[in-house]
GROMACS .gro file of C-alpha atoms in nm:
model
  492
    1MET     CA    1  19.660  15.758  21.802
    2GLY     CA    2  19.303  15.718  21.947
    3ARG     CA    3  19.288  15.338  21.796
    4ASP     CA    4  19.366  15.051  22.027
    5VAL     CA    5  19.729  14.840  22.062
    6PRO     CA    6  19.845  14.514  22.173
    7ALA     CA    7  20.104  14.428  22.468
    8ARG     CA    8  20.397  14.354  22.215
    9GLU     CA    9  20.756  14.407  22.144
   10PHE     CA   10  20.905  14.526  21.746
   11THR     CA   11  21.165  14.306  21.615
   12ARG     CA   12  21.397  14.440  21.289
   13ASP     CA   13  21.131  14.271  21.028
   14ASP     CA   14  20.833  14.455  21.208
   15ARG     CA   15  20.987  14.767  21.117
   16ARG     CA   16  21.074  14.703  20.755
   17ARG     CA   17  20.742  14.562  20.677
   18PHE     CA   18  20.579  14.916  20.847
   19ARG     CA   19  20.782  15.141  20.621
   20ASP     CA   20  20.686  14.947  20.329
   21ARG     CA   21  20.329  14.954  20.388
   22LEU     CA   22  20.342  15.325  20.467
   23HIS     CA   23  20.472  15.419  20.202
   24ALA     CA   24  20.240  15.197  19.961
   25CYS     CA   25  19.955  15.404  20.201
   26LEU     CA   26  20.130  15.731  20.063
   27ASP     CA   27  20.118  15.615  19.735
   28ALA     CA   28  19.741  15.515  19.743
   29LEU     CA   29  19.674  15.878  19.905
   30ALA     CA   30  19.872  16.039  19.607
   31ARG     CA   31  19.603  15.819  19.361
   32MET     CA   32  19.297  15.913  19.596
   33LEU     CA   33  19.424  16.354  19.562
   34ARG     CA   34  19.428  16.233  19.201
   35GLU     CA   35  19.119  16.062  19.136
   36SER     CA   36  18.937  16.341  19.363
   37ARG     CA   37  18.776  16.070  19.637
   38PHE     CA   38  18.698  16.266  19.889
   39GLU     CA   39  18.407  16.415  20.061
   40ILE     CA   40  18.340  16.725  20.006
   41ASP     CA   41  17.988  16.867  19.972
   42ARG     CA   42  17.911  16.832  20.396
   43PRO     CA   43  18.217  16.987  20.572
   44GLN     CA   44  18.181  16.976  20.950
   45VAL     CA   45  18.365  17.059  21.266
   46GLY     CA   46  18.456  16.851  21.576
   47LEU     CA   47  18.575  16.908  21.934
   48GLU     CA   48  18.790  16.713  22.141
   49ILE     CA   49  18.819  16.874  22.519
   50GLU     CA   50  19.094  16.657  22.752
   51LEU     CA   51  19.022  16.676  23.102
   52ASN     CA   52  19.177  16.668  23.478
   53LEU     CA   53  19.074  16.454  23.752
   54VAL     CA   54  19.052  16.585  24.090
   55ASP     CA   55  18.996  16.476  24.489
   56GLU     CA   56  18.774  16.677  24.720
   57ALA     CA   57  19.111  16.870  24.818
   58SER     CA   58  19.151  16.980  24.449
   59ARG     CA   59  19.453  16.753  24.419
   60PRO     CA   60  19.483  16.502  24.138
   61ALA     CA   61  19.278  16.198  24.170
   62MET     CA   62  19.433  15.866  23.985
   63ARG     CA   63  19.121  15.748  23.904
   64SER     CA   64  19.017  15.745  23.555
   65THR     CA   65  18.921  15.401  23.501
   66GLU     CA   66  18.651  15.393  23.770
   67VAL     CA   67  18.542  15.733  23.593
   68LEU     CA   68  18.496  15.611  23.305
   69ALA     CA   69  18.322  15.291  23.430
   70ALA     CA   70  18.092  15.528  23.596
   71ILE     CA   71  18.027  15.771  23.314
   72ALA     CA   72  17.957  15.481  23.074
   73ASP     CA   73  17.952  15.644  22.734
   74PRO     CA   74  18.175  15.621  22.411
   75ALA     CA   75  18.210  15.967  22.376
   76TRP     CA   76  18.481  15.946  22.669
   77ALA     CA   77  18.774  15.778  22.650
   78SER     CA   78  19.129  15.750  22.846
   79GLU     CA   79  19.402  15.949  22.808
   80LEU     CA   80  19.781  15.924  22.889
   81GLY     CA   81  19.741  15.990  23.272
   82ARG     CA   82  19.497  15.835  23.505
   83PHE     CA   83  19.408  16.168  23.561
   84ASN     CA   84  19.301  16.270  23.261
   85LEU     CA   85  19.009  16.203  23.084
   86GLU     CA   86  18.901  16.317  22.683
   87ILE     CA   87  18.511  16.399  22.563
   88ASN     CA   88  18.500  16.376  22.186
   89ILE     CA   89  18.198  16.571  22.051
   90MET     CA   90  17.997  16.464  21.801
   91PRO     CA   91  18.058  16.654  21.506
   92ARG     CA   92  17.867  16.872  21.316
   93ARG     CA   93  17.761  17.123  21.047
   94LEU     CA   94  17.924  17.444  21.216
   95THR     CA   95  17.523  17.629  21.172
   96ALA     CA   96  17.345  17.312  21.287
   97GLY     CA   97  17.096  17.396  21.560
   98GLY     CA   98  17.145  17.770  21.663
   99PRO     CA   99  17.318  17.965  21.843
  100ASP     CA  100  17.325  17.781  22.169
  101ALA     CA  101  17.334  17.411  22.043
  102TRP     CA  102  17.689  17.331  22.068
  103GLU     CA  103  17.725  17.493  22.410
  104ARG     CA  104  17.378  17.302  22.550
  105GLU     CA  105  17.499  16.981  22.412
  106ILE     CA  106  17.920  16.987  22.569
  107ARG     CA  107  17.758  17.133  22.884
  108ASP     CA  108  17.501  16.868  22.895
  109ALA     CA  109  17.774  16.601  22.847
  110LEU     CA  110  17.983  16.770  23.084
  111ASP     CA  111  17.741  16.746  23.406
  112HIS     CA  112  17.657  16.438  23.313
  113ALA     CA  113  18.022  16.312  23.358
  114GLU     CA  114  18.029  16.540  23.605
  115ALA     CA  115  17.764  16.360  23.810
  116LYS     CA  116  17.915  16.069  23.726
  117ALA     CA  117  18.288  16.102  23.873
  118ALA     CA  118  18.159  16.287  24.153
  119SER     CA  119  17.955  15.939  24.266
  120VAL     CA  120  18.351  15.789  24.246
  121GLY     CA  121  18.540  16.055  24.447
  122ALA     CA  122  18.669  16.272  24.147
  123HIS     CA  123  18.550  16.632  23.975
  124LEU     CA  124  18.648  16.718  23.700
  125VAL     CA  125  18.857  17.032  23.570
  126MET     CA  126  18.892  17.184  23.193
  127ILE     CA  127  19.248  17.337  23.228
  128GLY     CA  128  19.566  17.370  23.047
  129THR     CA  129  19.824  17.246  23.333
  130LEU     CA  130  19.650  17.142  23.679
  131PRO     CA  131  19.809  17.396  23.913
  132THR     CA  132  19.833  17.102  24.194
  133LEU     CA  133  19.976  16.871  24.022
  134GLU     CA  134  20.294  16.818  24.183
  135ARG     CA  135  20.634  16.631  23.999
  136THR     CA  136  20.569  16.307  24.206
  137ASP     CA  137  20.219  16.288  24.052
  138VAL     CA  138  20.384  16.233  23.739
  139ASP     CA  139  20.576  15.867  23.781
  140HIS     CA  140  20.483  15.540  23.606
  141SER     CA  141  20.240  15.430  23.838
  142ALA     CA  142  19.986  15.757  23.678
  143LEU     CA  143  20.025  15.604  23.339
  144SER     CA  144  19.734  15.466  23.221
  145GLU     CA  145  19.648  15.117  23.226
  146ASP     CA  146  19.576  15.211  22.809
  147PRO     CA  147  19.821  14.928  22.668
  148ARG     CA  148  19.885  15.181  22.428
  149TYR     CA  149  19.996  15.412  22.655
  150HIS     CA  150  20.281  15.191  22.802
  151LEU     CA  151  20.388  15.065  22.466
  152LEU     CA  152  20.467  15.421  22.355
  153ASN     CA  153  20.641  15.476  22.665
  154GLU     CA  154  20.836  15.220  22.567
  155GLN     CA  155  20.912  15.308  22.226
  156ILE     CA  156  20.970  15.686  22.338
  157PHE     CA  157  21.243  15.588  22.580
  158ALA     CA  158  21.369  15.295  22.335
  159ALA     CA  159  21.445  15.556  22.095
  160ARG     CA  160  21.566  15.857  22.346
  161GLY     CA  161  21.791  15.627  22.468
  162GLU     CA  162  21.836  15.835  22.835
  163ASP     CA  163  21.539  16.002  23.066
  164LEU     CA  164  21.396  16.311  22.974
  165LEU     CA  165  21.487  16.664  23.069
  166ILE     CA  166  21.284  16.923  23.109
  167GLU     CA  167  21.381  17.253  23.143
  168ILE     CA  168  21.130  17.557  23.151
  169ASP     CA  169  21.253  17.923  23.250
  170GLY     CA  170  20.931  18.151  23.303
  171VAL     CA  171  20.859  18.361  23.610
  172GLU     CA  172  21.035  18.079  23.830
  173ARG     CA  173  21.263  17.794  23.661
  174LEU     CA  174  21.173  17.437  23.625
  175ARG     CA  175  21.465  17.182  23.579
  176THR     CA  176  21.358  16.776  23.620
  177TYR     CA  177  21.426  16.415  23.486
  178ALA     CA  178  21.171  16.162  23.442
  179ASP     CA  179  21.188  15.820  23.348
  180THR     CA  180  20.835  15.808  23.188
  181ILE     CA  181  20.622  16.030  22.921
  182THR     CA  182  20.376  16.061  23.236
  183PRO     CA  183  20.425  16.466  23.253
  184GLU     CA  184  20.277  16.470  22.968
  185ALA     CA  185  19.999  16.382  23.105
  186ALA     CA  186  19.966  16.721  23.258
  187CYS     CA  187  19.942  16.884  22.913
  188THR     CA  188  19.544  16.921  22.888
  189SER     CA  189  19.422  17.082  22.561
  190THR     CA  190  19.112  17.167  22.339
  191GLN     CA  191  19.153  17.057  21.941
  192PHE     CA  192  18.918  17.188  21.672
  193HIS     CA  193  18.882  16.981  21.356
  194LEU     CA  194  18.769  17.127  21.050
  195GLN     CA  195  18.675  16.877  20.706
  196VAL     CA  196  18.821  17.047  20.414
  197ALA     CA  197  18.822  16.953  20.064
  198PRO     CA  198  19.162  16.835  19.927
  199ASP     CA  199  19.235  17.095  19.726
  200ALA     CA  200  19.146  17.408  19.965
  201PHE     CA  201  19.386  17.123  20.255
  202ALA     CA  202  19.666  17.373  20.203
  203ASP     CA  203  19.511  17.700  20.241
  204HIS     CA  204  19.347  17.618  20.529
  205TRP     CA  205  19.664  17.447  20.698
  206ASN     CA  206  19.858  17.758  20.656
  207ALA     CA  207  19.626  17.975  20.748
  208ALA     CA  208  19.598  17.785  21.111
  209GLN     CA  209  20.003  17.772  21.092
  210ALA     CA  210  20.000  18.144  21.070
  211ILE     CA  211  19.719  18.247  21.376
  212ALA     CA  212  19.838  17.988  21.637
  213GLY     CA  213  20.062  18.255  21.819
  214VAL     CA  214  19.770  18.445  21.828
  215GLN     CA  215  19.522  18.217  21.933
  216VAL     CA  216  19.727  18.103  22.243
  217ALA     CA  217  19.810  18.471  22.337
  218LEU     CA  218  19.457  18.479  22.352
  219ALA     CA  219  19.384  18.196  22.537
  220ALA     CA  220  19.630  18.122  22.754
  221ASN     CA  221  19.518  17.882  23.081
  222SER     CA  222  19.845  17.661  23.183
  223PRO     CA  223  20.074  17.890  23.419
  224PHE     CA  224  20.130  17.638  23.694
  225LEU     CA  225  20.362  17.352  23.668
  226PHE     CA  226  20.465  17.137  23.959
  227GLY     CA  227  20.415  17.430  24.193
  228LYS     CA  228  20.605  17.689  23.988
  229GLU     CA  229  20.524  17.972  23.784
  230LEU     CA  230  20.636  17.933  23.465
  231TRP     CA  231  20.512  18.066  23.108
  232SER     CA  232  20.170  18.191  23.047
  233GLU     CA  233  20.112  17.856  22.834
  234THR     CA  234  20.358  17.631  22.974
  235ARG     CA  235  20.173  17.346  22.787
  236ILE     CA  236  20.340  17.476  22.454
  237PRO     CA  237  20.765  17.422  22.596
  238LEU     CA  238  20.626  17.102  22.859
  239PHE     CA  239  20.463  16.943  22.552
  240GLU     CA  240  20.756  16.988  22.333
  241GLN     CA  241  21.013  16.800  22.561
  242ALA     CA  242  20.796  16.511  22.760
  243THR     CA  243  20.764  16.333  22.405
  244ASP     CA  244  21.134  16.457  22.261
  245THR     CA  245  21.293  16.110  22.123
  246ARG     CA  246  21.606  16.301  22.027
  247PRO     CA  247  21.915  16.287  22.315
  248ASP     CA  248  22.092  16.648  22.271
  249GLU     CA  249  22.359  16.460  22.036
  250ILE     CA  250  22.081  16.400  21.795
  251LYS     CA  251  21.934  16.779  21.846
  252VAL     CA  252  22.216  16.933  21.719
  253GLN     CA  253  22.264  16.716  21.426
  254GLY     CA  254  21.914  16.884  21.267
  255VAL     CA  255  21.669  16.549  21.350
  256ARG     CA  256  21.315  16.694  21.389
  257PRO     CA  257  21.135  16.673  21.696
  258ARG     CA  258  20.843  16.447  21.737
  259VAL     CA  259  20.651  16.782  21.871
  260TRP     CA  260  20.620  16.993  21.561
  261PHE     CA  261  20.556  17.329  21.428
  262GLY     CA  262  20.690  17.228  21.098
  263GLU     CA  263  20.946  17.400  20.884
  264ARG     CA  264  20.772  17.553  20.535
  265TRP     CA  265  20.394  17.672  20.416
  266ILE     CA  266  20.263  17.387  20.195
  267THR     CA  267  20.130  17.332  19.876
  268SER     CA  268  19.928  17.020  19.928
  269VAL     CA  269  19.810  16.772  20.216
  270PHE     CA  270  20.031  16.508  20.073
  271ASP     CA  271  20.349  16.721  20.198
  272LEU     CA  272  20.258  16.680  20.552
  273PHE     CA  273  20.202  16.300  20.534
  274GLU     CA  274  20.473  16.284  20.321
  275GLU     CA  275  20.738  16.482  20.582
  276ASN     CA  276  20.615  16.248  20.865
  277ALA     CA  277  20.754  15.910  20.678
  278ARG     CA  278  21.063  16.087  20.518
  279TYR     CA  279  21.155  16.276  20.898
  280PHE     CA  280  21.043  16.031  21.152
  281SER     CA  281  21.048  15.682  21.261
  282ALA     CA  282  20.799  15.424  21.340
  283LEU     CA  283  20.704  15.456  21.696
  284LEU     CA  284  20.430  15.201  21.708
  285PRO     CA  285  20.520  14.966  21.351
  286LEU     CA  286  20.217  14.777  21.344
  287CYS     CA  287  20.087  14.628  20.999
  288GLU     CA  288  19.699  14.543  20.889
  289ASP     CA  289  19.647  14.317  20.643
  290GLU     CA  290  19.490  14.565  20.382
  291ASP     CA  291  19.668  14.628  20.072
  292PRO     CA  292  19.586  14.993  19.963
  293THR     CA  293  19.597  14.983  19.628
  294ALA     CA  294  19.437  14.644  19.608
  295THR     CA  295  19.123  14.833  19.760
  296LEU     CA  296  19.151  15.049  19.532
  297ASP     CA  297  19.140  14.872  19.183
  298GLY     CA  298  18.842  14.715  19.396
  299GLY     CA  299  18.648  15.028  19.411
  300ARG     CA  300  18.648  15.050  19.736
  301ILE     CA  301  18.833  15.305  20.054
  302PRO     CA  302  19.126  15.197  20.216
  303GLN     CA  303  19.193  15.288  20.598
  304LEU     CA  304  19.506  15.365  20.520
  305SER     CA  305  19.623  15.251  20.884
  306GLU     CA  306  19.941  15.267  20.891
  307LEU     CA  307  19.939  15.641  20.755
  308THR     CA  308  19.736  15.720  21.047
  309LEU     CA  309  19.913  15.538  21.326
  310HIS     CA  310  20.245  15.668  21.206
  311ASN     CA  311  20.050  16.046  21.206
  312GLY     CA  312  19.906  15.981  21.545
  313THR     CA  313  20.295  15.962  21.690
  314VAL     CA  314  20.398  16.257  21.517
  315TYR     CA  315  20.234  16.574  21.697
  316ARG     CA  316  20.218  16.854  21.523
  317TRP     CA  317  20.022  17.187  21.611
  318ASN     CA  318  19.795  17.178  21.342
  319ARG     CA  319  19.773  16.810  21.236
  320PRO     CA  320  19.657  16.674  20.912
  321VAL     CA  321  19.403  16.379  20.928
  322TYR     CA  322  19.259  16.168  20.702
  323ALA     CA  323  18.978  15.917  20.815
  324VAL     CA  324  18.646  15.729  20.599
  325VAL     CA  325  18.351  15.764  20.780
  326ASP     CA  326  18.015  15.497  20.673
  327GLY     CA  327  18.271  15.432  20.347
  328VAL     CA  328  18.359  15.787  20.267
  329PRO     CA  329  18.698  15.935  20.321
  330HIS     CA  330  18.829  16.294  20.414
  331LEU     CA  331  19.017  16.493  20.571
  332ARG     CA  332  19.056  16.784  20.844
  333VAL     CA  333  19.301  16.991  20.987
  334GLU     CA  334  19.311  16.938  21.405
  335ASN     CA  335  19.373  17.221  21.544
  336ARG     CA  336  19.577  17.139  21.845
  337VAL     CA  337  19.756  17.418  22.063
  338LEU     CA  338  19.488  17.537  22.310
  339PRO     CA  339  19.455  17.429  22.622
  340ALA     CA  340  19.175  17.327  22.807
  341GLY     CA  341  18.920  17.584  22.962
  342PRO     CA  342  18.841  17.808  23.176
  343THR     CA  343  18.425  17.758  23.086
  344VAL     CA  344  18.264  17.633  22.783
  345ALA     CA  345  18.198  17.964  22.679
  346ASP     CA  346  18.498  18.045  22.630
  347VAL     CA  347  18.585  17.711  22.426
  348LEU     CA  348  18.325  17.861  22.236
  349SER     CA  349  18.436  18.146  22.201
  350ASN     CA  350  18.774  18.081  22.060
  351GLY     CA  351  18.675  17.805  21.816
  352ALA     CA  352  18.440  18.068  21.669
  353PHE     CA  353  18.742  18.288  21.638
  354TYR     CA  354  18.943  18.002  21.477
  355TYR     CA  355  18.712  17.899  21.268
  356GLY     CA  356  18.633  18.268  21.106
  357LEU     CA  357  18.962  18.383  21.091
  358VAL     CA  358  19.069  18.099  20.906
  359ARG     CA  359  18.794  18.137  20.679
  360ALA     CA  360  18.859  18.468  20.600
  361LEU     CA  361  19.227  18.448  20.531
  362VAL     CA  362  19.157  18.177  20.320
  363ASP     CA  363  18.941  18.460  20.125
  364GLU     CA  364  19.192  18.673  20.106
  365ASP     CA  365  19.367  18.803  19.788
  366ARG     CA  366  19.678  18.821  19.899
  367PRO     CA  367  19.744  18.517  20.166
  368VAL     CA  368  19.892  18.607  20.475
  369TRP     CA  369  20.157  18.320  20.431
  370THR     CA  370  20.235  18.445  20.123
  371ARG     CA  371  20.341  18.824  20.333
  372MET     CA  372  20.527  18.626  20.652
  373SER     CA  373  20.810  18.381  20.722
  374PHE     CA  374  20.696  18.049  20.836
  375SER     CA  375  20.978  18.076  21.095
  376ALA     CA  376  20.806  18.449  21.200
  377ALA     CA  377  20.460  18.214  21.271
  378GLU     CA  378  20.673  17.977  21.482
  379ASP     CA  379  20.814  18.265  21.698
  380ASN     CA  380  20.494  18.387  21.728
  381LEU     CA  381  20.391  18.060  21.896
  382HIS     CA  382  20.647  18.072  22.140
  383THR     CA  383  20.667  18.414  22.244
  384ALA     CA  384  20.265  18.383  22.272
  385ALA     CA  385  20.320  18.079  22.504
  386ARG     CA  386  20.548  18.304  22.725
  387ARG     CA  387  20.362  18.599  22.739
  388GLY     CA  388  20.046  18.511  22.679
  389ILE     CA  389  19.805  18.799  22.623
  390ASP     CA  390  20.088  19.071  22.711
  391ALA     CA  391  20.278  18.916  22.384
  392GLU     CA  392  20.378  19.164  22.095
  393LEU     CA  393  20.378  18.921  21.784
  394TYR     CA  394  20.468  18.986  21.449
  395TRP     CA  395  20.216  19.056  21.148
  396PRO     CA  396  20.227  19.192  20.799
  397GLY     CA  397  20.156  19.542  20.734
  398MET     CA  398  20.207  19.555  21.125
  399GLY     CA  399  20.512  19.475  21.220
  400GLN     CA  400  20.558  19.384  21.593
  401VAL     CA  401  20.237  19.485  21.780
  402PRO     CA  402  20.046  19.401  22.109
  403VAL     CA  403  19.842  19.098  22.054
  404THR     CA  404  19.543  19.250  22.210
  405GLU     CA  405  19.559  19.536  21.934
  406LEU     CA  406  19.612  19.295  21.634
  407VAL     CA  407  19.322  19.140  21.721
  408LEU     CA  408  19.076  19.459  21.787
  409ARG     CA  409  19.206  19.650  21.532
  410ARG     CA  410  19.241  19.352  21.244
  411LEU     CA  411  19.199  19.027  21.324
  412LEU     CA  412  18.835  19.057  21.491
  413PRO     CA  413  18.666  19.223  21.216
  414LEU     CA  414  18.822  18.961  20.991
  415ALA     CA  415  18.693  18.648  21.206
  416HIS     CA  416  18.325  18.823  21.188
  417ARG     CA  417  18.348  18.839  20.815
  418GLY     CA  418  18.481  18.468  20.782
  419LEU     CA  419  18.157  18.336  20.992
  420GLU     CA  420  17.935  18.550  20.803
  421ARG     CA  421  18.038  18.341  20.499
  422LEU     CA  422  18.045  18.067  20.690
  423GLY     CA  423  17.660  18.120  20.777
  424LEU     CA  424  17.656  18.230  21.118
  425ASP     CA  425  17.433  18.566  21.157
  426SER     CA  426  17.483  18.841  21.397
  427ASP     CA  427  17.285  18.650  21.642
  428TRP     CA  428  17.537  18.411  21.719
  429ARG     CA  429  17.866  18.614  21.596
  430GLU     CA  430  17.811  18.870  21.850
  431PRO     CA  431  17.804  18.670  22.164
  432LEU     CA  432  18.113  18.476  22.104
  433LEU     CA  433  18.336  18.688  21.946
  434GLY     CA  434  18.223  18.962  22.185
  435ILE     CA  435  18.414  18.741  22.473
  436VAL     CA  436  18.753  18.735  22.258
  437GLU     CA  437  18.698  19.140  22.247
  438GLN     CA  438  18.625  19.167  22.601
  439ARG     CA  439  18.939  18.987  22.665
  440CYS     CA  440  19.145  19.224  22.441
  441VAL     CA  441  19.020  19.508  22.612
  442SER     CA  442  19.059  19.400  22.976
  443ALA     CA  443  19.404  19.182  22.886
  444ARG     CA  444  19.268  18.917  23.090
  445ASN     CA  445  19.265  18.565  22.989
  446GLY     CA  446  19.278  18.237  23.222
  447ALA     CA  447  19.681  18.275  23.305
  448VAL     CA  448  19.617  18.616  23.402
  449TRP     CA  449  19.329  18.491  23.635
  450GLN     CA  450  19.498  18.214  23.810
  451SER     CA  451  19.858  18.439  23.882
  452GLU     CA  452  19.635  18.685  24.068
  453MET     CA  453  19.479  18.485  24.217
  454PHE     CA  454  19.756  18.267  24.327
  455HIS     CA  455  19.965  18.582  24.400
  456HIS     CA  456  19.650  18.714  24.641
  457LEU     CA  457  19.623  18.401  24.843
  458HIS     CA  458  20.005  18.358  24.855
  459ASP     CA  459  20.169  18.719  24.865
  460ILE     CA  460  19.889  18.924  25.065
  461ALA     CA  461  19.628  18.610  25.238
  462HIS     CA  462  19.989  18.495  25.384
  463LEU     CA  463  19.909  18.117  25.246
  464ASP     CA  464  20.186  17.899  25.210
  465ARG     CA  465  20.227  17.762  24.799
  466SER     CA  466  20.063  17.450  24.809
  467GLU     CA  467  19.750  17.574  24.983
  468ALA     CA  468  19.766  17.884  24.784
  469LEU     CA  469  19.766  17.666  24.455
  470ARG     CA  470  19.475  17.398  24.619
  471ARG     CA  471  19.233  17.728  24.719
  472MET     CA  472  19.361  17.902  24.420
  473THR     CA  473  19.223  17.547  24.169
  474ARG     CA  474  18.891  17.569  24.417
  475GLN     CA  475  18.727  17.850  24.276
  476TYR     CA  476  18.873  17.781  23.955
  477VAL     CA  477  18.629  17.490  23.951
  478GLU     CA  478  18.377  17.675  24.123
  479TYR     CA  479  18.352  17.945  23.853
  480MET     CA  480  18.430  17.709  23.585
  481HIS     CA  481  18.086  17.542  23.612
  482LEU     CA  482  17.933  17.898  23.657
  483ASN     CA  483  18.040  17.910  23.293
  484ALA     CA  484  18.076  18.311  23.318
  485PRO     CA  485  18.371  18.380  23.095
  486CYS     CA  486  18.688  18.386  23.253
  487HIS     CA  487  18.779  18.796  23.139
  488THR     CA  488  18.503  18.856  23.424
  489TRP     CA  489  18.615  18.680  23.696
  490PRO     CA  490  18.720  18.825  24.043
  491VAL     CA  491  19.011  18.800  24.224
  492ASP     CA  492  18.903  18.792  24.643
   0.00000   0.00000   0.00000
């Protein structure tokens, strides 16, 4: 939902018109799929990284407007909270530029932004949830100045009709209420995009869903929220709860949540967009003037604005994306399960594992989603979020197995094979997938380091909780800039 929207109130007629236009977009999409109107010859990958802003004391810095003005680069954008930013890395061919080109591009962009942020008293942190964030930091005053977030906030609470309950039982227990959606700003993620041909979309989405739990277990980096130690990837349950439009009475009726894993394997990308229209009312019923049918009849490509806007308010962990670039439409899988950080090296190793494994699973004669229930894949996601790299997950042919064993014995060789088929030679594959391998061998990821460092400072050095979290965060930032993979970070 990155497009600009005006501040306004919606009428009943707005909602009726939006529904009609959304269904017209669906009809146009179905026609485009039948007529093979999509870009398929030059598939690309893309990357978005959400980041936190902190001050000199490693506390949240509500400075996004000033930092964006200092950076002055259209690749950077606001996010939900005033202590968040997002960078969109330019789409590219996966093999473009050699093994180090993508990492160098990302690090150069982040280093430039860090220097500009420092000039206005802020610093960038790639982390799933900011350990020094307190409950009082996410009130209405922390909401981004961008009108679209204020409008979204109003519409979610209008639909819900009551305050949000955030309740997470982990190592410790958190229970709090919120009268804005700003707690969702505590969730900062890495989002990998993969452009695919329409006839291959279902297989790629199904594969991404099947491995979502494995991804989260390996890359968990969000053990703390509001001063509490909770799940290894607390970002998952927080995001599910912080944008929930359903009061309890609606939940028990089986109404789907807007943060949604889904409920079935698919056979076409159309299934996902059609589910969006069937199950979810519009949060932002903004209509454009384009008639998609007339646009197609005229030999042009429609923007499908209502379909894309509505899709941006249904928060699937693997989201379908329709986009038009230079007059040519394409489809992408947007993989949204991973937290930000800890380092660029870790981010790119996660990307290599994801792209390679998805490709290998798509190529299998008996795809994993034909041998695994959809509910098992969803259970894997939540087990992985709770337990992280210590999780035991279900995998066909292996049953319940430690995720480290699953990756080392079965999935890492597949990821190598998939990257090789994508054109990446061993000089590229080995360093990136070697980071994943060593995470499994050492059973260490960002969440493990954060927890161990906090307990070293709190239990052994006897610092109080807030000071231990602050010092841990400051040390995290120092290691982040060194770009050594997180499994190598010491605790002392």
